[in-house]
Coordinates of C-alpha atoms and ligand atoms in Angstrom, one line a residue:
M727 CA -14.1 32.4 -1.3
L728 CA -12.1 34.9 -3.1
K729 CA -8.8 36.1 -1.4
R730 CA -7.1 39.1 -2.3
V731 CA -3.3 39.3 -1.7
E732 CA -1.3 42.6 -1.9
K733 CA 2.5 43.0 -2.3
I734 CA 4.1 43.4 1.1
N735 CA 6.5 46.3 1.5
K736 CA 8.6 44.9 4.2
G737 CA 10.6 41.7 4.8
L738 CA 9.1 38.6 6.7
S739 CA 10.7 38.1 10.0
G740 CA 10.3 36.3 13.2
E741 CA 9.6 32.6 14.0
I742 CA 6.8 30.1 13.3
T743 CA 6.1 26.5 14.1
I744 CA 4.8 24.4 11.2
P745 CA 1.8 22.2 12.0
A746 CA 1.8 18.4 11.5
D747 CA 2.8 16.5 8.5
K748 CA -0.3 15.3 6.6
S749 CA 1.3 12.1 5.4
I750 CA 2.5 11.1 8.8
S751 CA -0.8 12.0 10.4
H752 CA -2.7 9.7 8.0
R753 CA -0.3 6.9 8.7
A754 CA -0.4 7.5 12.5
V755 CA -4.0 7.1 12.8
M756 CA -4.2 4.2 10.2
F757 CA -1.3 2.2 11.8
S758 CA -2.4 2.7 15.5
S759 CA -5.9 1.7 14.5
I760 CA -4.7 -1.7 13.2
A761 CA -2.0 -2.0 16.1
S762 CA -3.1 -3.7 19.3
G763 CA -3.2 -1.5 22.5
N764 CA -3.6 2.1 23.5
C765 CA -1.6 4.9 22.2
I766 CA -1.4 8.8 22.1
I767 CA -0.9 10.6 18.8
R768 CA 0.5 14.1 19.5
N769 CA 0.4 17.1 17.2
F770 CA -2.1 15.5 14.7
S771 CA -2.8 17.5 11.7
S772 CA -6.0 19.7 11.7
G773 CA -6.2 19.5 7.8
A774 CA -9.6 18.0 6.4
D775 CA -7.7 15.1 4.7
C776 CA -6.4 13.7 7.9
H777 CA -9.8 14.1 9.6
S778 CA -11.4 12.1 6.8
T779 CA -9.0 9.3 7.7
L780 CA -9.7 9.6 11.3
N781 CA -13.5 9.5 10.7
I782 CA -13.1 6.3 8.5
F783 CA -11.3 4.6 11.3
K784 CA -14.0 5.5 13.8
Q785 CA -16.5 4.1 11.4
L786 CA -14.4 0.9 11.2
G787 CA -15.1 0.4 15.0
V788 CA -11.7 1.9 16.4
N789 CA -12.1 4.1 19.6
I790 CA -10.4 7.2 18.7
D791 CA -10.9 10.3 21.0
F792 CA -9.5 13.8 21.1
I793 CA -7.7 14.7 24.3
D794 CA -7.3 18.2 22.9
K795 CA -7.5 19.8 19.4
K796 CA -4.2 18.0 18.3
T797 CA -4.0 15.1 20.7
L798 CA -5.7 11.7 20.0
S799 CA -6.0 8.7 22.1
V800 CA -6.4 5.6 19.9
N801 CA -7.5 2.2 21.5
S802 CA -7.7 -0.7 19.4
D803 CA -7.5 -4.6 19.6
G804 CA -5.8 -4.5 16.3
T805 CA -9.1 -5.5 14.4
L806 CA -11.6 -3.5 12.3
K807 CA -15.3 -4.0 11.9
K808 CA -17.5 -3.7 8.9
S809 CA -19.0 -0.3 8.4
F810 CA -22.6 -0.5 6.8
S811 CA -22.3 2.9 5.3
P812 CA -19.8 4.2 2.8
L813 CA -16.4 5.3 4.0
D814 CA -15.9 8.9 2.9
A815 CA -12.3 9.8 2.0
G816 CA -13.5 13.5 1.0
N817 CA -10.7 14.9 -1.1
S818 CA -7.7 12.7 0.1
G819 CA -6.0 10.4 -2.5
T820 CA -3.8 9.2 0.5
T821 CA -6.8 8.0 2.5
T822 CA -8.3 6.2 -0.4
R823 CA -5.3 4.4 -1.6
L824 CA -3.8 3.4 1.8
V825 CA -7.2 2.4 3.3
S826 CA -7.8 0.3 0.2
G827 CA -4.8 -1.8 1.1
I828 CA -5.8 -2.3 4.5
L829 CA -9.4 -3.1 3.5
A830 CA -8.5 -5.6 0.9
G831 CA -7.1 -7.9 3.6
Q832 CA -10.2 -7.7 6.0
N833 CA -13.0 -10.4 6.1
F834 CA -15.8 -8.0 5.2
D835 CA -16.7 -5.6 2.3
S836 CA -16.5 -2.0 2.2
V837 CA -17.2 0.9 0.0
I838 CA -15.0 4.1 -0.3
I839 CA -16.4 7.2 -1.8
G840 CA -15.0 10.8 -2.2
D841 CA -15.5 14.2 -3.5
E842 CA -15.7 15.2 -7.2
S843 CA -11.8 15.8 -7.5
L844 CA -11.1 12.6 -5.8
S845 CA -13.5 10.5 -8.1
K846 CA -11.4 11.7 -11.1
R847 CA -8.3 10.4 -9.7
P848 CA -6.7 7.2 -11.1
M849 CA -7.2 4.1 -8.9
K850 CA -6.1 1.5 -11.4
R851 CA -2.6 1.9 -10.0
I852 CA -3.8 0.3 -6.7
I853 CA -6.5 -1.9 -8.2
E854 CA -4.0 -3.8 -10.3
P855 CA -1.6 -4.8 -7.7
L856 CA -4.2 -5.6 -5.1
T857 CA -5.9 -7.8 -7.6
L858 CA -2.7 -9.5 -8.2
M859 CA -2.7 -10.3 -4.6
G860 CA -6.2 -11.7 -4.9
A861 CA -8.3 -8.9 -3.8
K862 CA -11.7 -8.2 -5.6
I863 CA -12.2 -4.5 -6.2
E864 CA -15.1 -2.8 -8.2
S865 CA -14.6 0.6 -9.5
V866 CA -16.1 3.1 -11.9
D867 CA -13.8 2.6 -14.7
G868 CA -10.8 2.7 -12.4
H869 CA -12.0 5.5 -10.3
A870 CA -13.9 5.9 -6.8
P871 CA -16.4 4.8 -5.5
L872 CA -14.4 1.6 -4.9
T873 CA -16.3 -1.6 -3.5
I874 CA -13.5 -3.7 -1.9
H875 CA -14.4 -7.2 -1.2
G876 CA -12.1 -8.2 1.7
G877 CA -10.6 -11.6 1.8
K878 CA -7.5 -13.7 1.8
L879 CA -4.5 -12.3 0.1
K880 CA -1.2 -13.7 -1.2
G881 CA 1.9 -12.0 -1.2
I882 CA 3.5 -10.6 -4.5
N883 CA 6.7 -9.3 -6.0
Y884 CA 5.6 -6.1 -7.6
T885 CA 7.6 -3.7 -9.8
S886 CA 5.7 -0.4 -10.0
K887 CA 6.1 1.9 -12.9
L888 CA 5.5 4.8 -10.7
A889 CA 7.5 6.2 -7.8
S890 CA 4.4 6.6 -5.6
A891 CA 4.3 6.3 -1.9
Q892 CA 0.6 5.8 -2.1
V893 CA 1.0 2.8 -4.3
K894 CA 3.9 1.5 -2.4
S895 CA 2.1 2.1 1.0
C896 CA -1.1 0.5 -0.3
I897 CA 0.7 -2.8 -1.3
L898 CA 2.7 -3.0 1.8
L899 CA -0.4 -2.5 4.0
A900 CA -2.1 -5.4 2.1
G901 CA 1.1 -7.3 2.6
L902 CA 0.6 -7.2 6.3
Y903 CA -2.5 -9.4 5.8
A904 CA -1.2 -11.6 2.9
E905 CA 0.2 -15.0 3.0
G906 CA 4.0 -15.1 2.5
E907 CA 6.2 -12.1 1.7
T908 CA 5.3 -9.0 -0.2
T909 CA 7.9 -7.0 -2.2
V910 CA 7.4 -3.6 -3.9
T911 CA 10.2 -2.1 -6.1
E912 CA 9.9 1.4 -7.5
P913 CA 11.9 3.3 -10.1
Y914 CA 13.0 5.9 -7.6
V915 CA 12.6 5.8 -3.8
S916 CA 9.2 7.7 -2.8
R917 CA 8.6 9.0 0.7
N918 CA 9.2 6.4 3.3
H919 CA 6.9 7.3 6.1
T920 CA 5.2 4.0 5.8
E921 CA 8.4 2.0 6.2
L922 CA 9.7 4.1 9.2
L923 CA 6.5 4.0 11.1
L924 CA 5.7 0.3 10.3
D925 CA 9.2 -0.4 11.6
Y926 CA 8.6 1.8 14.7
L927 CA 5.5 -0.3 15.5
G928 CA 7.3 -3.6 15.2
A929 CA 6.3 -4.8 11.7
D930 CA 8.6 -7.3 9.9
I931 CA 9.7 -5.0 7.1
K932 CA 13.0 -4.6 5.3
V933 CA 14.3 -2.0 2.8
N934 CA 16.9 -2.9 0.1
G935 CA 17.5 0.1 -2.2
T936 CA 14.3 0.9 -4.0
S937 CA 12.6 -2.4 -2.9
V938 CA 10.6 -2.9 0.4
T939 CA 9.6 -6.2 1.7
V940 CA 7.0 -6.9 4.2
R941 CA 5.7 -10.1 6.0
P942 CA 2.5 -10.6 7.9
S943 CA 2.9 -8.9 11.2
E944 CA 1.0 -7.7 14.2
L945 CA 1.6 -4.1 15.0
E946 CA 2.0 -3.0 18.8
A947 CA 0.6 0.4 19.6
K948 CA 3.1 2.9 20.6
D949 CA 2.9 6.7 21.3
I950 CA 3.5 8.8 18.1
T951 CA 4.6 12.4 17.8
V952 CA 4.0 13.9 14.4
V953 CA 6.6 16.2 13.0
G954 CA 5.9 19.4 11.2
D955 CA 4.9 19.3 7.4
I956 CA 7.8 20.1 5.1
S957 CA 5.1 20.7 2.3
S958 CA 3.5 23.2 4.4
A959 CA 6.8 24.7 5.3
A960 CA 7.6 25.0 1.7
F961 CA 5.4 27.9 1.0
F962 CA 7.2 29.8 3.7
I963 CA 10.6 28.8 2.4
A964 CA 9.7 30.2 -1.0
A965 CA 8.3 33.4 0.3
G966 CA 11.4 34.0 2.6
L967 CA 13.7 33.5 -0.5
I968 CA 11.7 36.0 -2.8
V969 CA 10.3 38.6 -0.6
P970 CA 13.2 41.3 -0.1
N971 CA 14.7 41.7 3.4
S972 CA 13.2 38.5 4.8
D973 CA 14.8 36.5 7.5
F974 CA 13.0 34.1 9.7
I975 CA 13.0 30.6 11.5
I976 CA 10.5 27.8 10.7
K977 CA 10.5 25.6 13.6
N978 CA 9.8 21.8 13.8
V979 CA 10.0 20.9 10.2
G980 CA 10.1 17.1 9.2
L981 CA 13.4 16.7 7.3
N982 CA 13.0 13.1 6.0
P983 CA 15.5 13.0 3.0
T984 CA 12.8 11.1 0.8
R985 CA 10.7 14.3 1.4
A986 CA 13.1 17.2 1.8
G987 CA 13.9 17.7 -2.0
I988 CA 12.9 21.3 -1.8
I989 CA 15.9 21.9 0.6
D990 CA 18.3 20.3 -2.0
I991 CA 16.7 22.5 -4.8
V992 CA 17.0 25.7 -2.9
K993 CA 20.8 24.9 -2.4
R994 CA 21.2 24.0 -6.0
M995 CA 19.6 27.4 -6.7
T996 CA 22.1 28.9 -4.2
G997 CA 19.2 30.2 -1.9
E998 CA 20.2 31.0 1.7
I999 CA 18.8 28.4 3.8
S1000 CA 20.1 26.6 6.9
I1001 CA 19.1 23.7 9.2
L1002 CA 19.5 24.1 12.9
N1003 CA 18.7 21.8 16.0
E1004 CA 18.3 18.4 14.0
H1005 CA 16.9 15.6 16.0
N1006 CA 14.6 12.5 15.7
E1007 CA 10.9 12.1 16.5
S1008 CA 9.2 8.8 16.5
G1009 CA 11.6 7.5 13.8
E1010 CA 11.5 10.8 11.6
P1011 CA 14.4 13.6 11.4
V1012 CA 13.1 16.9 12.3
G1013 CA 14.8 20.5 12.6
D1014 CA 14.4 24.2 12.3
I1015 CA 14.9 26.0 9.1
R1016 CA 16.4 29.6 8.6
V1017 CA 15.5 31.1 5.4
R1018 CA 16.8 34.5 4.3
Y1019 CA 15.8 36.7 1.0
S1020 CA 18.1 35.5 -1.7
E1021 CA 18.6 37.9 -4.5
N1022 CA 20.8 35.9 -6.7
L1023 CA 19.0 32.6 -7.1
N1024 CA 19.9 30.4 -10.1
G1025 CA 17.5 28.4 -12.1
C1026 CA 18.1 24.7 -12.3
T1027 CA 16.8 21.3 -13.7
I1028 CA 14.6 19.3 -11.5
E1029 CA 14.2 15.6 -12.8
G1030 CA 14.3 11.9 -12.1
E1031 CA 14.7 11.0 -8.6
D1032 CA 14.4 14.5 -7.5
I1033 CA 10.7 14.4 -8.3
P1034 CA 9.2 12.0 -5.7
K1035 CA 11.2 14.0 -3.1
L1036 CA 9.3 17.2 -3.9
I1037 CA 6.3 16.2 -5.9
D1038 CA 4.0 18.4 -3.7
E1039 CA 6.2 21.4 -3.7
L1040 CA 6.3 21.9 -7.4
P1041 CA 3.8 24.5 -7.6
V1042 CA 5.4 26.7 -5.2
I1043 CA 8.8 25.9 -6.6
A1044 CA 7.4 27.3 -9.9
V1045 CA 6.7 30.5 -8.3
L1046 CA 10.2 30.6 -6.8
A1047 CA 11.9 29.7 -10.0
S1048 CA 10.0 32.7 -11.7
Q1049 CA 12.4 34.9 -9.5
A1050 CA 15.7 33.0 -10.3
D1051 CA 18.3 33.8 -13.1
G1052 CA 17.9 31.7 -16.0
Q1053 CA 15.6 28.9 -16.8
T1054 CA 14.2 26.2 -14.5
V1055 CA 13.1 22.9 -16.2
V1056 CA 11.0 20.4 -14.6
K1057 CA 10.9 17.1 -16.3
N1058 CA 9.6 13.5 -15.4
A1059 CA 6.8 14.9 -13.4
E1060 CA 3.7 13.7 -15.5
D1061 CA 2.0 12.3 -12.4
L1062 CA 1.4 16.1 -11.3
R1063 CA -1.4 15.9 -13.7
N1064 CA -3.1 13.4 -11.5
K1065 CA -3.1 15.4 -8.2
E1066 CA -6.0 17.3 -6.7
S1067 CA -6.0 19.1 -10.0
D1068 CA -3.9 18.8 -13.2
R1069 CA -1.2 20.8 -11.6
I1070 CA 0.8 21.2 -15.0
R1071 CA -2.2 22.6 -16.9
C1072 CA -3.5 24.7 -14.1
L1073 CA -0.1 26.3 -13.0
V1074 CA 0.6 27.3 -16.5
S1075 CA -2.8 28.8 -17.0
E1076 CA -2.7 30.8 -13.8
L1077 CA 0.8 31.8 -13.6
T1078 CA 0.6 33.2 -17.1
K1079 CA -2.2 35.4 -16.1
I1080 CA 0.0 37.3 -13.6
G1081 CA 3.0 37.6 -15.9
I1082 CA 5.0 34.6 -15.2
N1083 CA 6.9 33.1 -18.2
I1084 CA 5.9 29.3 -17.9
T1085 CA 5.7 26.9 -20.7
E1086 CA 3.6 23.7 -20.5
K1087 CA 5.4 20.3 -21.2
T1088 CA 3.9 16.9 -21.1
D1089 CA 5.9 15.9 -18.1
G1090 CA 6.5 19.1 -16.5
F1091 CA 7.1 22.8 -17.3
I1092 CA 9.8 25.3 -18.1
I1093 CA 10.1 28.6 -16.2
E1094 CA 12.0 31.7 -17.6
G1095 CA 13.4 33.5 -14.6
K1096 CA 13.4 37.1 -13.4
S1097 CA 9.8 37.2 -14.6
K1098 CA 8.2 40.4 -13.2
I1099 CA 5.1 39.2 -11.5
E1100 CA 2.5 42.0 -12.8
G1101 CA -0.5 40.6 -10.9
G1102 CA -3.7 42.4 -11.4
A1103 CA -5.8 39.2 -12.1
E1104 CA -7.9 36.6 -10.4
L1105 CA -6.6 33.1 -10.2
E1106 CA -8.6 30.0 -10.0
S1107 CA -7.4 27.4 -7.4
Y1108 CA -9.3 24.6 -9.1
H1109 CA -10.3 23.4 -5.7
D1110 CA -6.4 22.6 -5.0
H1111 CA -5.2 23.5 -1.8
R1112 CA -1.5 23.7 -2.9
L1113 CA -2.3 25.8 -5.9
A1114 CA -4.1 28.3 -3.7
M1115 CA -1.1 28.7 -1.3
S1116 CA 1.3 29.0 -4.1
F1117 CA -0.6 31.7 -5.6
Y1118 CA -0.7 33.6 -2.3
V1119 CA 3.2 33.5 -2.3
A1120 CA 3.2 34.9 -5.9
G1121 CA 0.9 37.7 -4.7
L1122 CA 3.2 38.7 -1.8
I1123 CA 5.7 40.1 -4.7
A1124 CA 3.1 41.0 -7.5
E1125 CA 2.9 44.7 -8.6
K1126 CA -0.7 44.6 -8.6
E1127 CA -3.1 42.9 -6.1
I1128 CA -4.0 39.2 -7.1
G1129 CA -7.3 37.5 -6.3
I1130 CA -7.4 33.9 -5.5
N1131 CA -10.8 31.9 -6.0
G1132 CA -11.5 29.0 -3.8
F1133 CA -8.9 29.9 -1.1
E1134 CA -10.9 28.0 1.5
W1135 CA -9.5 24.8 0.0
T1136 CA -6.3 25.5 2.1
K1137 CA -8.3 23.8 4.8
I1138 CA -7.5 20.4 3.2
S1139 CA -3.8 20.4 4.5
F1140 CA -3.1 23.6 6.2
P1141 CA -6.0 25.6 7.8
E1142 CA -3.5 27.8 9.8
F1143 CA -1.6 28.9 6.7
E1144 CA -2.7 32.6 6.6
E1145 CA -2.6 33.0 10.4
L1146 CA 1.1 31.8 10.4
F1147 CA 2.0 34.2 7.4
N1148 CA 0.6 37.0 9.3
K1149 CA 3.0 36.3 12.2
L1150 CA 5.7 36.9 10.0
V1151 CA 4.5 40.4 8.7
Ligands
LIG1894 C1 1.6 11.0 -0.4 C2 2.4 10.7 -1.4 C3 2.4 11.7 -2.6 C4 1.9 13.0 -2.5 C5 0.6 13.1 -1.6 C6 0.9 12.3 -0.2 C7 1.5 10.1 0.6 O1 1.5 11.0 -3.7 O2 1.6 13.6 -3.7 O3 0.3 14.4 -1.3 O4 1.2 10.4 1.9 O5 1.9 8.9 0.6 P1 2.3 10.0 -4.6 O6 3.1 9.1 -3.8 O7 1.1 8.9 -5.2 O8 2.9 10.5 -5.6

C-alpha cells in the first residue's frame, strides 16, 4: 500500500496513550504459558508479531482466550504439548529466538518457520549457545526454518559477543529447563524485560552487572499489565521535536532505563522533553512524556552502551538528527543490518532520496544536520514497519509530498500508528 504524507502546517497538540510494548507483550504470553495457574494479561499488543507468539502457544496446548481486544486470560499447568504442524513466527525475530530457548528444553520436537524477511535473519547467534547447552537444532545454513529437537539441557556460562536481549533471553529461558546454573554475560546491558518479568513470576534469577544467572525454576502465574511501548512513542517524540509549534503529552510510556535511550539522546541534543507521573507496573517503570518543538537541537554521537538502549529507534533518530545543528554520528550499530531489513543500507538509500544528508558506515551512519527535507519522492519501506513509520515522520516536515510503499507493514508492531497521529493534528 502506498501512503502519501504531506507537510503539516500547524503544530501537533493534545494527548495520546501509547499502546502496549511489543517486547513485554511477547514475554507476558510466553512466560505465563510456561507458568502454572491462571492469569490475566492486560493491555496486550495488537501488533501482528505478538499475535504470532500468542498463536504459537495456543498451538503448544496452552489455553489462551481473549476477554476483550487487549485482555487475555492464560490458563496453563506450566507444561507445553507437541505441535504436529510448524509454528509460524511470521515476521518476528523475538518470537523465533525466545521460543527456541523454551522449545530446546521440552521433551518433544518442534519446527519454527517464518516469512521471507525472518528466514533471512541470523539464527546462529542462538543455535551456537543452545548447542553448547546440549540442544540439537537443524537450520538452513543458520536460518529459519529451525527444527528443534527438545531434550535434556545443561547449564552454561556464556559470554555473548552481542548485546542482544533476544540472545540473552533465549539462553535464560533454556536455562529454566537446564541442569545447574546458566549465566549469560553481554558486552553492554541489553533490554532487561526478561529478567524483570521472570523475577516477578518467581524465577530464581540474579543480575550482576552485565551478567545474568538463572537456575531451573517453576514460574507461578500472576496477572500482568503491559506498559506502553517506548519504541512506538519514539515516532511521536521525534515528530513533536521537529514539527514547529508542537506541544503534547504521550501517556503510559514504558521508561525502563535499558530501553529508554531515546530520552537520554533527546536530552543530549537539548530537546524539550519531560517526564511526568512516573510509577511502576508489573515490575516496569512507566510515565507520561511531554514533548515540545525544539528549534535548537544539537547533533551528537551515539555509540557503545547507548546502542542496545535505542537500537529500534535509530531509524527515527536519523530523521530527528537531520533537523539538528551539526553532525550526528551513529557507531557500533552493525546489528542494525540484521533487523527486519538492513536498516543502515535502507535508511541511507531512502532518506537520501528526500534530501537528507546521510552517509553509510559499516557500523552506522553520519547525518549532517539542518538538512532541508525536499520530499517529492516515493520511499520503499522494505517490508520494515519501523522504516515505514520513520519515513512518515520525515514526511510531516517535507517540502513536497512523499510516498511510502508498504505502509501496511506498520501492523507488525503498531496498527494504531496513523489513527493516533491524526488525534494530534
Ligand atoms: C528485542 C530485542 C532487540 C530489538 C527487538 C526486540 C526483544 O533485538 O531489536 O525489536 O524483545 O528482546 P536484539 O536484542 O536482538 O538487538
